[in-house]
GROMACS .gro file of C-alpha atoms in nm:
model
  218
    1MET     CA    1  -4.081  -0.477  -0.558
    2SER     CA    2  -3.720  -0.581  -0.626
    3ASP     CA    3  -3.611  -0.939  -0.569
    4PRO     CA    4  -3.442  -1.000  -0.232
    5THR     CA    5  -3.068  -1.038  -0.239
    6PRO     CA    6  -2.968  -1.406  -0.212
    7PRO     CA    7  -2.803  -1.481   0.126
    8VAL     CA    8  -2.491  -1.618  -0.046
    9VAL     CA    9  -2.442  -1.283  -0.221
   10THR     CA   10  -2.457  -1.100   0.111
   11ALA     CA   11  -2.215  -1.348   0.269
   12MET     CA   12  -1.961  -1.313  -0.013
   13ALA     CA   13  -1.984  -0.935  -0.002
   14ALA     CA   14  -1.916  -0.948   0.373
   15GLY     CA   15  -1.619  -1.180   0.312
   16SER     CA   16  -1.472  -0.943   0.055
   17GLN     CA   17  -1.516  -0.648   0.291
   18SER     CA   18  -1.345  -0.837   0.572
   19LEU     CA   19  -1.039  -0.898   0.353
   20ARG     CA   20  -1.038  -0.531   0.252
   21ASP     CA   21  -1.051  -0.422   0.617
   22THR     CA   22  -0.752  -0.644   0.695
   23ALA     CA   23  -0.561  -0.503   0.398
   24LYS     CA   24  -0.650  -0.150   0.512
   25TRP     CA   25  -0.497  -0.224   0.852
   26LEU     CA   26  -0.183  -0.353   0.682
   27VAL     CA   27  -0.159  -0.042   0.464
   28GLY     CA   28  -0.181   0.174   0.776
   29GLY     CA   29   0.102  -0.024   0.934
   30VAL     CA   30   0.320   0.010   0.625
   31VAL     CA   31   0.263   0.386   0.606
   32ALA     CA   32   0.340   0.421   0.978
   33THR     CA   33   0.662   0.226   0.932
   34ALA     CA   34   0.771   0.445   0.643
   35ALA     CA   35   0.694   0.759   0.844
   36ALA     CA   36   0.893   0.628   1.141
   37VAL     CA   37   1.195   0.565   0.918
   38PHE     CA   38   1.182   0.918   0.777
   39ALA     CA   39   1.142   1.071   1.121
   40GLY     CA   40   1.401   0.847   1.292
   41SER     CA   41   1.742   0.956   1.399
   42SER     CA   42   1.908   0.710   1.161
   43LEU     CA   43   1.787   0.910   0.862
   44THR     CA   44   1.902   1.243   1.001
   45SER     CA   45   2.246   1.096   1.075
   46LEU     CA   46   2.301   1.038   0.705
   47GLY     CA   47   2.395   1.402   0.660
   48ALA     CA   48   2.682   1.364   0.903
   49LEU     CA   49   2.871   1.133   0.664
   50ASP     CA   50   3.155   1.290   0.473
   51PRO     CA   51   3.101   1.240   0.094
   52THR     CA   52   3.472   1.185   0.046
   53GLU     CA   53   3.590   0.989   0.348
   54ASP     CA   54   3.264   0.797   0.401
   55ARG     CA   55   3.177   0.742   0.035
   56GLN     CA   56   3.137   0.363   0.060
   57ARG     CA   57   2.935   0.385   0.378
   58MET     CA   58   2.710   0.651   0.223
   59LEU     CA   59   2.649   0.442  -0.091
   60LEU     CA   60   2.574   0.139   0.125
   61ALA     CA   61   2.328   0.342   0.333
   62LEU     CA   62   2.146   0.475   0.027
   63GLY     CA   63   2.134   0.130  -0.136
   64ALA     CA   64   2.003  -0.029   0.183
   65LEU     CA   65   1.739   0.245   0.213
   66LEU     CA   66   1.617   0.167  -0.138
   67VAL     CA   67   1.599  -0.204  -0.051
   68GLY     CA   68   1.399  -0.124   0.261
   69PHE     CA   69   1.144   0.087   0.076
   70ALA     CA   70   1.127  -0.173  -0.202
   71GLY     CA   71   1.022  -0.419   0.067
   72LEU     CA   72   0.751  -0.179   0.181
   73ALA     CA   73   0.633  -0.139  -0.180
   74ILE     CA   74   0.606  -0.517  -0.219
   75ILE     CA   75   0.357  -0.506   0.069
   76LEU     CA   76   0.183  -0.180  -0.015
   77ILE     CA   77   0.104  -0.235  -0.385
   78PRO     CA   78  -0.095  -0.560  -0.349
   79ALA     CA   79  -0.267  -0.419  -0.039
   80LEU     CA   80  -0.386  -0.117  -0.238
   81ARG     CA   81  -0.515  -0.346  -0.514
   82ILE     CA   82  -0.736  -0.517  -0.258
   83LEU     CA   83  -0.881  -0.185  -0.145
   84VAL     CA   84  -0.998  -0.100  -0.498
   85VAL     CA   85  -1.370  -0.177  -0.523
   86GLU     CA   86  -1.445  -0.270  -0.882
   87ALA     CA   87  -1.797  -0.269  -1.029
   88ARG     CA   88  -1.828  -0.554  -1.275
   89THR     CA   89  -2.142  -0.688  -1.442
   90PHE     CA   90  -2.196  -1.056  -1.498
   91ARG     CA   91  -2.166  -1.001  -1.874
   92GLU     CA   92  -1.824  -0.843  -1.823
   93PHE     CA   93  -1.719  -1.133  -1.601
   94ALA     CA   94  -1.840  -1.389  -1.858
   95THR     CA   95  -1.658  -1.231  -2.152
   96SER     CA   96  -1.351  -1.065  -1.998
   97THR     CA   97  -1.009  -1.155  -2.138
   98ASP     CA   98  -0.825  -1.023  -1.833
   99PRO     CA   99  -0.597  -1.303  -1.701
  100GLU     CA  100  -0.708  -1.245  -1.344
  101ILE     CA  101  -1.077  -1.274  -1.433
  102SER     CA  102  -1.016  -1.568  -1.668
  103MET     CA  103  -0.846  -1.763  -1.389
  104VAL     CA  104  -1.140  -1.704  -1.154
  105ARG     CA  105  -1.391  -1.788  -1.428
  106ASN     CA  106  -1.221  -2.121  -1.496
  107ARG     CA  107  -1.222  -2.202  -1.125
  108LEU     CA  108  -1.593  -2.126  -1.085
  109LEU     CA  109  -1.702  -2.306  -1.403
  110SER     CA  110  -1.678  -2.652  -1.247
  111ARG     CA  111  -1.858  -2.528  -0.934
  112TYR     CA  112  -2.161  -2.382  -1.110
  113GLN     CA  113  -2.188  -2.564  -1.441
  114LYS     CA  114  -2.463  -2.788  -1.303
  115GLU     CA  115  -2.676  -2.474  -1.267
  116PHE     CA  116  -2.651  -2.388  -1.638
  117PRO     CA  117  -2.938  -2.459  -1.878
  118ALA     CA  118  -2.900  -2.766  -2.098
  119GLY     CA  119  -2.650  -2.706  -2.376
  120ALA     CA  120  -2.466  -2.419  -2.204
  121ASP     CA  121  -2.104  -2.508  -2.132
  122SER     CA  122  -1.974  -2.168  -2.022
  123PHE     CA  123  -2.083  -1.852  -1.843
  124ASP     CA  124  -2.080  -1.668  -2.173
  125ARG     CA  125  -2.309  -1.928  -2.332
  126TYR     CA  126  -2.549  -1.903  -2.037
  127GLN     CA  127  -2.563  -1.528  -2.093
  128GLN     CA  128  -2.637  -1.585  -2.464
  129TYR     CA  129  -2.926  -1.820  -2.378
  130VAL     CA  130  -3.076  -1.552  -2.155
  131ASP     CA  131  -3.029  -1.284  -2.423
  132GLU     CA  132  -3.207  -1.504  -2.676
  133ALA     CA  133  -3.494  -1.567  -2.433
  134GLN     CA  134  -3.531  -1.193  -2.365
  135THR     CA  135  -3.536  -1.125  -2.738
  136ARG     CA  136  -3.817  -1.375  -2.793
  137ILE     CA  137  -4.020  -1.225  -2.509
  138LYS     CA  138  -3.975  -0.873  -2.649
  139GLN     CA  139  -4.104  -1.001  -2.981
  140GLY     CA  140  -4.424  -1.123  -2.816
  141GLY     CA  141  -4.324  -1.471  -2.712
  142LYS     CA  142  -4.490  -1.612  -2.401
  143ASP     CA  143  -4.305  -1.939  -2.362
  144LYS     CA  144  -4.289  -2.025  -1.991
  145THR     CA  145  -3.948  -2.183  -2.047
  146ASP     CA  146  -3.808  -1.841  -2.141
  147THR     CA  147  -3.962  -1.660  -1.844
  148ASP     CA  148  -3.843  -1.931  -1.604
  149LEU     CA  149  -3.492  -1.912  -1.750
  150ILE     CA  150  -3.478  -1.535  -1.704
  151ALA     CA  151  -3.607  -1.559  -1.348
  152LYS     CA  152  -3.350  -1.826  -1.263
  153ALA     CA  153  -3.071  -1.633  -1.433
  154THR     CA  154  -3.146  -1.324  -1.222
  155THR     CA  155  -3.052  -1.514  -0.907
  156ASP     CA  156  -2.776  -1.720  -1.070
  157PHE     CA  157  -2.599  -1.423  -1.223
  158ALA     CA  158  -2.602  -1.234  -0.892
  159THR     CA  159  -2.452  -1.538  -0.718
  160PHE     CA  160  -2.192  -1.602  -0.987
  161ASN     CA  161  -2.085  -1.239  -0.994
  162ALA     CA  162  -2.061  -1.213  -0.614
  163ASP     CA  163  -1.853  -1.531  -0.597
  164ALA     CA  164  -1.628  -1.401  -0.875
  165GLY     CA  165  -1.576  -1.073  -0.690
  166PHE     CA  166  -1.491  -1.255  -0.368
  167ASN     CA  167  -1.243  -1.483  -0.548
  168VAL     CA  168  -1.069  -1.185  -0.708
  169VAL     CA  169  -1.026  -1.022  -0.367
  170ARG     CA  170  -0.915  -1.352  -0.211
  171ASN     CA  171  -0.654  -1.406  -0.483
  172ARG     CA  172  -0.519  -1.058  -0.429
  173PHE     CA  173  -0.508  -1.116  -0.054
  174THR     CA  174  -0.306  -1.434  -0.115
  175TYR     CA  175  -0.056  -1.231  -0.317
  176LEU     CA  176  -0.046  -0.982  -0.029
  177CYS     CA  177   0.046  -1.264   0.213
  178TYR     CA  178   0.336  -1.362  -0.012
  179GLY     CA  179   0.432  -0.996  -0.033
  180LEU     CA  180   0.433  -0.971   0.345
  181ALA     CA  181   0.669  -1.265   0.377
  182ILE     CA  182   0.915  -1.126   0.120
  183GLY     CA  183   0.866  -0.754   0.178
  184THR     CA  184   0.906  -0.774   0.555
  185LEU     CA  185   1.241  -0.953   0.525
  186LEU     CA  186   1.365  -0.698   0.270
  187ALA     CA  187   1.248  -0.407   0.485
  188ILE     CA  188   1.417  -0.540   0.799
  189LEU     CA  189   1.738  -0.615   0.611
  190GLY     CA  190   1.741  -0.284   0.424
  191PHE     CA  191   1.662  -0.060   0.718
  192GLY     CA  192   1.896  -0.255   0.947
  193VAL     CA  193   2.192  -0.213   0.711
  194PHE     CA  194   2.093   0.151   0.654
  195ALA     CA  195   2.095   0.223   1.028
  196TRP     CA  196   2.440   0.067   1.060
  197ALA     CA  197   2.586   0.245   0.756
  198ALA     CA  198   2.438   0.585   0.844
  199ASN     CA  199   2.577   0.577   1.198
  200PRO     CA  200   2.953   0.520   1.189
  201PRO     CA  201   3.123   0.457   1.522
  202PRO     CA  202   3.284   0.761   1.683
  203ALA     CA  203   3.643   0.818   1.582
  204LYS     CA  204   3.893   0.686   1.831
  205SER     CA  205   4.134   0.935   1.986
  206PRO     CA  206   4.496   0.875   1.883
  207PRO     CA  207   4.712   0.731   2.163
  208PRO     CA  208   4.957   0.976   2.325
  209ALA     CA  209   5.307   0.988   2.181
  210PHE     CA  210   5.453   0.903   2.523
  211SER     CA  211   5.334   0.869   2.878
  212LEU     CA  212   5.497   1.020   3.181
  213THR     CA  213   5.444   0.881   3.525
  214ILE     CA  214   5.563   1.075   3.830
  215GLN     CA  215   5.589   0.885   4.148
  216GLY     CA  216   5.635   1.048   4.484
  217LYS     CA  217   5.900   0.958   4.739
  218GLN     CA  218   5.807   0.633   4.909
   0.00000   0.00000   0.00000
């Protein structure tokens, strides 16, 4: 019978999924916004501009449109990164050179170092201790210290890995919040200027050359 999943692992997995669900909702909103811009009347009015007479207004509209969609991209890209579910073993977490993983590993080291066996000062070293214990057991060793270490590591590694996964998702969600603050402002500014530039005011009729007023006999 397999060992039960530690409650903390289940809680962290639920926390990660909650952040992903929120990001999924944000992605849906961004896609809906982009679709509304493409389907809106402001976009169709762009074709009414004369390339010669309205050249500056047309360039301004196109530039503003790019700024608006850049704002959407600033929101969409980090949101999509949150939605990616990555399978990572504890060994990969302990030895990875990826800056994102290294930052999380350094943060969790002070939290869990008290759980390490004596002499282990890193996640990687903890893994090495377990590997050495497993090697001795495979060679016929029956030291209770080795079996206890492996049993403890089974729970520890699951907890460490779940916490690492949650922290990766939480970091990405933090970047998404920054992206929302910046991207939303850019999108509003870009699409607002685009709507103004793509919809010039109607041309005013020239005033009459003269006016004639006929008055009847009083």
